Amino acid sequence: MSAEAVGMHMPAVVTLDDVAAMNAADPNGHRYEASPEGVLSVMPPPDSDHAMIASRLFAWLIIAGWPAEQVLQAAGLRIAGPDGDGGRIPDLSVWRKPPTRSVWAAVDDVVLVVEIVSPGSEAMDSVTKVREYASAGIPQYWVVDRDSAQTVALHRLGGAGTYEERARMPLAWLLQTAPADHLD
């Protein structure tokens, strides 16, 4: 479909309900997200390497005792902004208590979000989402690079309301530790 054809069918303002409908209707598994400023992003479907990394982190948290209903894959988060709300879908989110059932859950009880970098998402995961998750007050943000070591950068929200990198290590090393060593 051409950009002109898509543009003719797009609403002037894309709401989170529109984004949710796009996610539900996409037959190819793309993820649609919107920034609080209203910028629409389309992410490619995760590949098998991406899924394996997410599964390893999920299993690590569950085996360590986090309840399954508090460790969610691809759950939508409502990210408030000065001019409206955006919606992001991190690869993994960890919660103090299970979120209320919603397409776009409030971030009040989020302890950690994890993004696994995919080809083309480097700037989004390393710049844009860092700023948005920090402004939303999410205490920790981890980014898993898809380099040969699957390097994980662990960021913690600092006093200035921005993330500070606390550690950087291969995923295999992280999985040899206890989640309690890294999460409050």
PDB file of C-alpha atoms in Angstrom:
ATOM      1  CA  MET A   1       0.000   0.000   0.000  1.00  0.00           C
ATOM      2  CA  SER A   2       1.363   3.410  -0.891  1.00  0.00           C
ATOM      3  CA  ALA A   3       2.036   6.155   1.645  1.00  0.00           C
ATOM      4  CA  GLU A   4      -0.669   8.219  -0.063  1.00  0.00           C
ATOM      5  CA  ALA A   5      -3.239   5.431   0.413  1.00  0.00           C
ATOM      6  CA  VAL A   6      -2.270   4.992   4.067  1.00  0.00           C
ATOM      7  CA  GLY A   7      -2.430   8.748   4.629  1.00  0.00           C
ATOM      8  CA  MET A   8      -5.940   8.927   3.201  1.00  0.00           C
ATOM      9  CA  HIS A   9      -7.157   6.384   5.775  1.00  0.00           C
ATOM     10  CA  MET A  10      -5.314   7.671   8.842  1.00  0.00           C
ATOM     11  CA  PRO A  11      -7.194   9.867  11.276  1.00  0.00           C
ATOM     12  CA  ALA A  12      -5.854  13.395  11.799  1.00  0.00           C
ATOM     13  CA  VAL A  13      -5.059  12.535  15.421  1.00  0.00           C
ATOM     14  CA  VAL A  14      -4.174   8.973  16.394  1.00  0.00           C
ATOM     15  CA  THR A  15      -5.514   7.997  19.825  1.00  0.00           C
ATOM     16  CA  LEU A  16      -4.467   5.079  22.013  1.00  0.00           C
ATOM     17  CA  ASP A  17      -7.739   3.388  21.025  1.00  0.00           C
ATOM     18  CA  ASP A  18      -6.636   3.724  17.373  1.00  0.00           C
ATOM     19  CA  VAL A  19      -3.224   2.264  18.226  1.00  0.00           C
ATOM     20  CA  ALA A  20      -4.851  -0.641  20.073  1.00  0.00           C
ATOM     21  CA  ALA A  21      -7.078  -1.304  17.048  1.00  0.00           C
ATOM     22  CA  MET A  22      -4.026  -1.271  14.742  1.00  0.00           C
ATOM     23  CA  ASN A  23      -2.271  -3.804  16.989  1.00  0.00           C
ATOM     24  CA  ALA A  24      -5.329  -6.053  17.046  1.00  0.00           C
ATOM     25  CA  ALA A  25      -5.863  -5.865  13.276  1.00  0.00           C
ATOM     26  CA  ASP A  26      -2.292  -6.384  12.040  1.00  0.00           C
ATOM     27  CA  PRO A  27      -2.082  -9.895  10.565  1.00  0.00           C
ATOM     28  CA  ASN A  28       1.734  -9.836  10.546  1.00  0.00           C
ATOM     29  CA  GLY A  29       2.408  -9.162  14.233  1.00  0.00           C
ATOM     30  CA  HIS A  30       3.776  -5.621  13.967  1.00  0.00           C
ATOM     31  CA  ARG A  31       3.632  -3.567  17.154  1.00  0.00           C
ATOM     32  CA  TYR A  32       2.173  -0.087  16.938  1.00  0.00           C
ATOM     33  CA  GLU A  33       3.106   2.445  19.600  1.00  0.00           C
ATOM     34  CA  ALA A  34       2.590   6.164  20.058  1.00  0.00           C
ATOM     35  CA  SER A  35       4.734   8.673  21.907  1.00  0.00           C
ATOM     36  CA  PRO A  36       3.081  11.139  24.307  1.00  0.00           C
ATOM     37  CA  GLU A  37       3.659  13.729  21.562  1.00  0.00           C
ATOM     38  CA  GLY A  38       1.553  11.659  19.157  1.00  0.00           C
ATOM     39  CA  VAL A  39       4.332  10.166  17.013  1.00  0.00           C
ATOM     40  CA  LEU A  40       3.255   6.771  15.680  1.00  0.00           C
ATOM     41  CA  SER A  41       5.921   4.024  15.583  1.00  0.00           C
ATOM     42  CA  VAL A  42       5.649   0.672  13.836  1.00  0.00           C
ATOM     43  CA  MET A  43       7.901  -2.085  15.146  1.00  0.00           C
ATOM     44  CA  PRO A  44       8.600  -5.269  13.168  1.00  0.00           C
ATOM     45  CA  PRO A  45       7.428  -8.568  14.610  1.00  0.00           C
ATOM     46  CA  PRO A  46       9.979 -10.080  17.004  1.00  0.00           C
ATOM     47  CA  ASP A  47      12.173 -12.821  15.531  1.00  0.00           C
ATOM     48  CA  SER A  48      13.115 -16.098  17.232  1.00  0.00           C
ATOM     49  CA  ASP A  49      16.295 -14.670  18.852  1.00  0.00           C
ATOM     50  CA  HIS A  50      14.239 -11.851  20.339  1.00  0.00           C
ATOM     51  CA  ALA A  51      11.683 -14.361  21.651  1.00  0.00           C
ATOM     52  CA  MET A  52      14.411 -16.557  23.185  1.00  0.00           C
ATOM     53  CA  ILE A  53      15.935 -13.611  25.076  1.00  0.00           C
ATOM     54  CA  ALA A  54      12.504 -12.569  26.383  1.00  0.00           C
ATOM     55  CA  SER A  55      11.731 -16.165  27.409  1.00  0.00           C
ATOM     56  CA  ARG A  56      15.050 -16.561  29.250  1.00  0.00           C
ATOM     57  CA  LEU A  57      14.456 -13.355  31.245  1.00  0.00           C
ATOM     58  CA  PHE A  58      10.847 -14.333  31.942  1.00  0.00           C
ATOM     59  CA  ALA A  59      11.884 -17.793  33.196  1.00  0.00           C
ATOM     60  CA  TRP A  60      14.703 -16.291  35.325  1.00  0.00           C
ATOM     61  CA  LEU A  61      12.239 -14.001  37.093  1.00  0.00           C
ATOM     62  CA  ILE A  62       9.572 -16.698  37.557  1.00  0.00           C
ATOM     63  CA  ILE A  63      12.054 -19.276  38.890  1.00  0.00           C
ATOM     64  CA  ALA A  64      13.286 -16.641  41.364  1.00  0.00           C
ATOM     65  CA  GLY A  65       9.761 -16.308  42.734  1.00  0.00           C
ATOM     66  CA  TRP A  66       8.143 -13.384  40.897  1.00  0.00           C
ATOM     67  CA  PRO A  67       4.467 -14.287  40.346  1.00  0.00           C
ATOM     68  CA  ALA A  68       3.675 -14.905  36.679  1.00  0.00           C
ATOM     69  CA  GLU A  69       0.891 -12.311  36.742  1.00  0.00           C
ATOM     70  CA  GLN A  70       3.515  -9.700  37.678  1.00  0.00           C
ATOM     71  CA  VAL A  71       5.971 -10.514  34.865  1.00  0.00           C
ATOM     72  CA  LEU A  72       4.365  -9.643  31.546  1.00  0.00           C
ATOM     73  CA  GLN A  73       5.537  -9.889  27.978  1.00  0.00           C
ATOM     74  CA  ALA A  74       4.338  -7.258  25.486  1.00  0.00           C
ATOM     75  CA  ALA A  75       1.864  -5.533  27.839  1.00  0.00           C
ATOM     76  CA  GLY A  76       0.878  -2.000  26.845  1.00  0.00           C
ATOM     77  CA  LEU A  77       1.853   0.896  29.115  1.00  0.00           C
ATOM     78  CA  ARG A  78       0.159   4.298  29.181  1.00  0.00           C
ATOM     79  CA  ILE A  79       2.896   6.943  29.145  1.00  0.00           C
ATOM     80  CA  ALA A  80       1.604  10.340  30.179  1.00  0.00           C
ATOM     81  CA  GLY A  81       2.949  13.438  28.508  1.00  0.00           C
ATOM     82  CA  PRO A  82       2.319  17.165  28.766  1.00  0.00           C
ATOM     83  CA  ASP A  83      -0.062  17.167  25.776  1.00  0.00           C
ATOM     84  CA  GLY A  84      -1.609  13.704  26.012  1.00  0.00           C
ATOM     85  CA  ASP A  85      -0.889  10.065  26.589  1.00  0.00           C
ATOM     86  CA  GLY A  86       1.290   7.746  24.574  1.00  0.00           C
ATOM     87  CA  GLY A  87       1.408   3.986  24.589  1.00  0.00           C
ATOM     88  CA  ARG A  88       4.501   1.806  24.640  1.00  0.00           C
ATOM     89  CA  ILE A  89       4.742  -1.976  24.586  1.00  0.00           C
ATOM     90  CA  PRO A  90       7.972  -3.070  26.295  1.00  0.00           C
ATOM     91  CA  ASP A  91       9.213  -6.579  25.634  1.00  0.00           C
ATOM     92  CA  LEU A  92       8.984  -7.397  29.344  1.00  0.00           C
ATOM     93  CA  SER A  93       7.594  -5.563  32.353  1.00  0.00           C
ATOM     94  CA  VAL A  94       7.805  -6.444  36.037  1.00  0.00           C
ATOM     95  CA  TRP A  95       5.158  -5.204  38.471  1.00  0.00           C
ATOM     96  CA  ARG A  96       4.801  -4.825  42.265  1.00  0.00           C
ATOM     97  CA  LYS A  97       1.270  -6.190  41.928  1.00  0.00           C
ATOM     98  CA  PRO A  98      -0.710  -7.387  38.920  1.00  0.00           C
ATOM     99  CA  PRO A  99      -1.932  -4.492  36.804  1.00  0.00           C
ATOM    100  CA  THR A 100      -5.624  -3.918  36.307  1.00  0.00           C
ATOM    101  CA  ARG A 101      -6.903  -5.406  33.092  1.00  0.00           C
ATOM    102  CA  SER A 102      -6.404  -2.835  30.351  1.00  0.00           C
ATOM    103  CA  VAL A 103      -4.878  -2.504  26.902  1.00  0.00           C
ATOM    104  CA  TRP A 104      -2.797   0.442  28.178  1.00  0.00           C
ATOM    105  CA  ALA A 105      -2.011  -0.055  31.880  1.00  0.00           C
ATOM    106  CA  ALA A 106      -0.955   2.767  34.194  1.00  0.00           C
ATOM    107  CA  VAL A 107       2.728   2.601  35.157  1.00  0.00           C
ATOM    108  CA  ASP A 108       2.252   3.255  38.894  1.00  0.00           C
ATOM    109  CA  ASP A 109       3.255  -0.263  39.960  1.00  0.00           C
ATOM    110  CA  VAL A 110       5.875  -1.003  37.305  1.00  0.00           C
ATOM    111  CA  VAL A 111       9.242  -1.943  38.824  1.00  0.00           C
ATOM    112  CA  LEU A 112      11.142  -2.634  35.600  1.00  0.00           C
ATOM    113  CA  VAL A 113      10.741  -2.478  31.836  1.00  0.00           C
ATOM    114  CA  VAL A 114      13.016  -4.389  29.471  1.00  0.00           C
ATOM    115  CA  GLU A 115      13.512  -3.667  25.796  1.00  0.00           C
ATOM    116  CA  ILE A 116      15.343  -6.088  23.520  1.00  0.00           C
ATOM    117  CA  VAL A 117      16.976  -4.163  20.688  1.00  0.00           C
ATOM    118  CA  SER A 118      15.900  -5.288  17.229  1.00  0.00           C
ATOM    119  CA  PRO A 119      17.373  -4.164  13.919  1.00  0.00           C
ATOM    120  CA  GLY A 120      16.022  -0.670  13.368  1.00  0.00           C
ATOM    121  CA  SER A 121      14.960  -0.047  16.984  1.00  0.00           C
ATOM    122  CA  GLU A 122      18.345   1.040  18.374  1.00  0.00           C
ATOM    123  CA  ALA A 123      17.559   4.769  18.584  1.00  0.00           C
ATOM    124  CA  MET A 124      14.049   4.153  19.874  1.00  0.00           C
ATOM    125  CA  ASP A 125      15.268   1.836  22.669  1.00  0.00           C
ATOM    126  CA  SER A 126      18.419   3.818  23.547  1.00  0.00           C
ATOM    127  CA  VAL A 127      17.131   7.386  23.351  1.00  0.00           C
ATOM    128  CA  THR A 128      13.384   7.865  22.980  1.00  0.00           C
ATOM    129  CA  LYS A 129      12.157   5.197  25.393  1.00  0.00           C
ATOM    130  CA  VAL A 130      14.862   6.072  27.923  1.00  0.00           C
ATOM    131  CA  ARG A 131      13.439   9.587  28.117  1.00  0.00           C
ATOM    132  CA  GLU A 132       9.781   8.495  28.130  1.00  0.00           C
ATOM    133  CA  TYR A 133      10.138   5.730  30.739  1.00  0.00           C
ATOM    134  CA  ALA A 134      12.191   8.022  32.990  1.00  0.00           C
ATOM    135  CA  SER A 135       9.614  10.823  32.743  1.00  0.00           C
ATOM    136  CA  ALA A 136       6.917   8.254  33.594  1.00  0.00           C
ATOM    137  CA  GLY A 137       8.844   7.450  36.801  1.00  0.00           C
ATOM    138  CA  ILE A 138       9.564   3.783  36.029  1.00  0.00           C
ATOM    139  CA  PRO A 139      12.305   2.851  38.553  1.00  0.00           C
ATOM    140  CA  GLN A 140      14.394   0.611  36.282  1.00  0.00           C
ATOM    141  CA  TYR A 141      14.940   0.214  32.563  1.00  0.00           C
ATOM    142  CA  TRP A 142      17.070  -2.523  31.039  1.00  0.00           C
ATOM    143  CA  VAL A 143      18.155  -2.657  27.402  1.00  0.00           C
ATOM    144  CA  VAL A 144      19.356  -5.950  25.918  1.00  0.00           C
ATOM    145  CA  ASP A 145      21.635  -5.479  22.938  1.00  0.00           C
ATOM    146  CA  ARG A 146      21.703  -8.159  20.266  1.00  0.00           C
ATOM    147  CA  ASP A 147      25.498  -8.262  20.084  1.00  0.00           C
ATOM    148  CA  SER A 148      27.342 -11.583  20.468  1.00  0.00           C
ATOM    149  CA  ALA A 149      27.225 -11.335  24.298  1.00  0.00           C
ATOM    150  CA  GLN A 150      23.616 -10.112  24.393  1.00  0.00           C
ATOM    151  CA  THR A 151      24.814  -7.249  26.583  1.00  0.00           C
ATOM    152  CA  VAL A 152      22.318  -5.971  29.130  1.00  0.00           C
ATOM    153  CA  ALA A 153      22.537  -2.332  30.262  1.00  0.00           C
ATOM    154  CA  LEU A 154      20.846  -1.895  33.650  1.00  0.00           C
ATOM    155  CA  HIS A 155      19.560   1.639  34.265  1.00  0.00           C
ATOM    156  CA  ARG A 156      18.103   2.966  37.501  1.00  0.00           C
ATOM    157  CA  LEU A 157      16.120   6.166  37.867  1.00  0.00           C
ATOM    158  CA  GLY A 158      18.262   8.771  39.621  1.00  0.00           C
ATOM    159  CA  GLY A 159      17.432  11.773  41.742  1.00  0.00           C
ATOM    160  CA  ALA A 160      17.370  14.091  38.722  1.00  0.00           C
ATOM    161  CA  GLY A 161      14.582  12.048  37.141  1.00  0.00           C
ATOM    162  CA  THR A 162      16.865  10.535  34.515  1.00  0.00           C
ATOM    163  CA  TYR A 163      18.309   7.049  34.204  1.00  0.00           C
ATOM    164  CA  GLU A 164      21.820   6.272  35.360  1.00  0.00           C
ATOM    165  CA  GLU A 165      23.535   3.177  34.016  1.00  0.00           C
ATOM    166  CA  ARG A 166      24.366   0.971  37.018  1.00  0.00           C
ATOM    167  CA  ALA A 167      25.880  -1.998  35.239  1.00  0.00           C
ATOM    168  CA  ARG A 168      26.487  -3.552  31.841  1.00  0.00           C
ATOM    169  CA  MET A 169      26.974  -7.295  31.510  1.00  0.00           C
ATOM    170  CA  PRO A 170      26.365 -10.240  29.191  1.00  0.00           C
ATOM    171  CA  LEU A 171      22.917 -11.783  29.554  1.00  0.00           C
ATOM    172  CA  ALA A 172      24.496 -15.106  30.576  1.00  0.00           C
ATOM    173  CA  TRP A 173      26.168 -13.366  33.543  1.00  0.00           C
ATOM    174  CA  LEU A 174      22.959 -11.616  34.566  1.00  0.00           C
ATOM    175  CA  LEU A 175      21.096 -14.940  34.551  1.00  0.00           C
ATOM    176  CA  GLN A 176      23.665 -16.377  36.982  1.00  0.00           C
ATOM    177  CA  THR A 177      22.640 -13.786  39.586  1.00  0.00           C
ATOM    178  CA  ALA A 178      19.422 -13.414  41.543  1.00  0.00           C
ATOM    179  CA  PRO A 179      16.862 -10.844  40.355  1.00  0.00           C
ATOM    180  CA  ALA A 180      16.830  -9.517  43.944  1.00  0.00           C
ATOM    181  CA  ASP A 181      20.454  -8.426  43.387  1.00  0.00           C
ATOM    182  CA  HIS A 182      19.171  -5.907  40.822  1.00  0.00           C
ATOM    183  CA  LEU A 183      15.553  -5.118  41.709  1.00  0.00           C
ATOM    184  CA  ASP A 184      14.225  -3.361  44.783  1.00  0.00           C
TER     185      ASP A 184
END
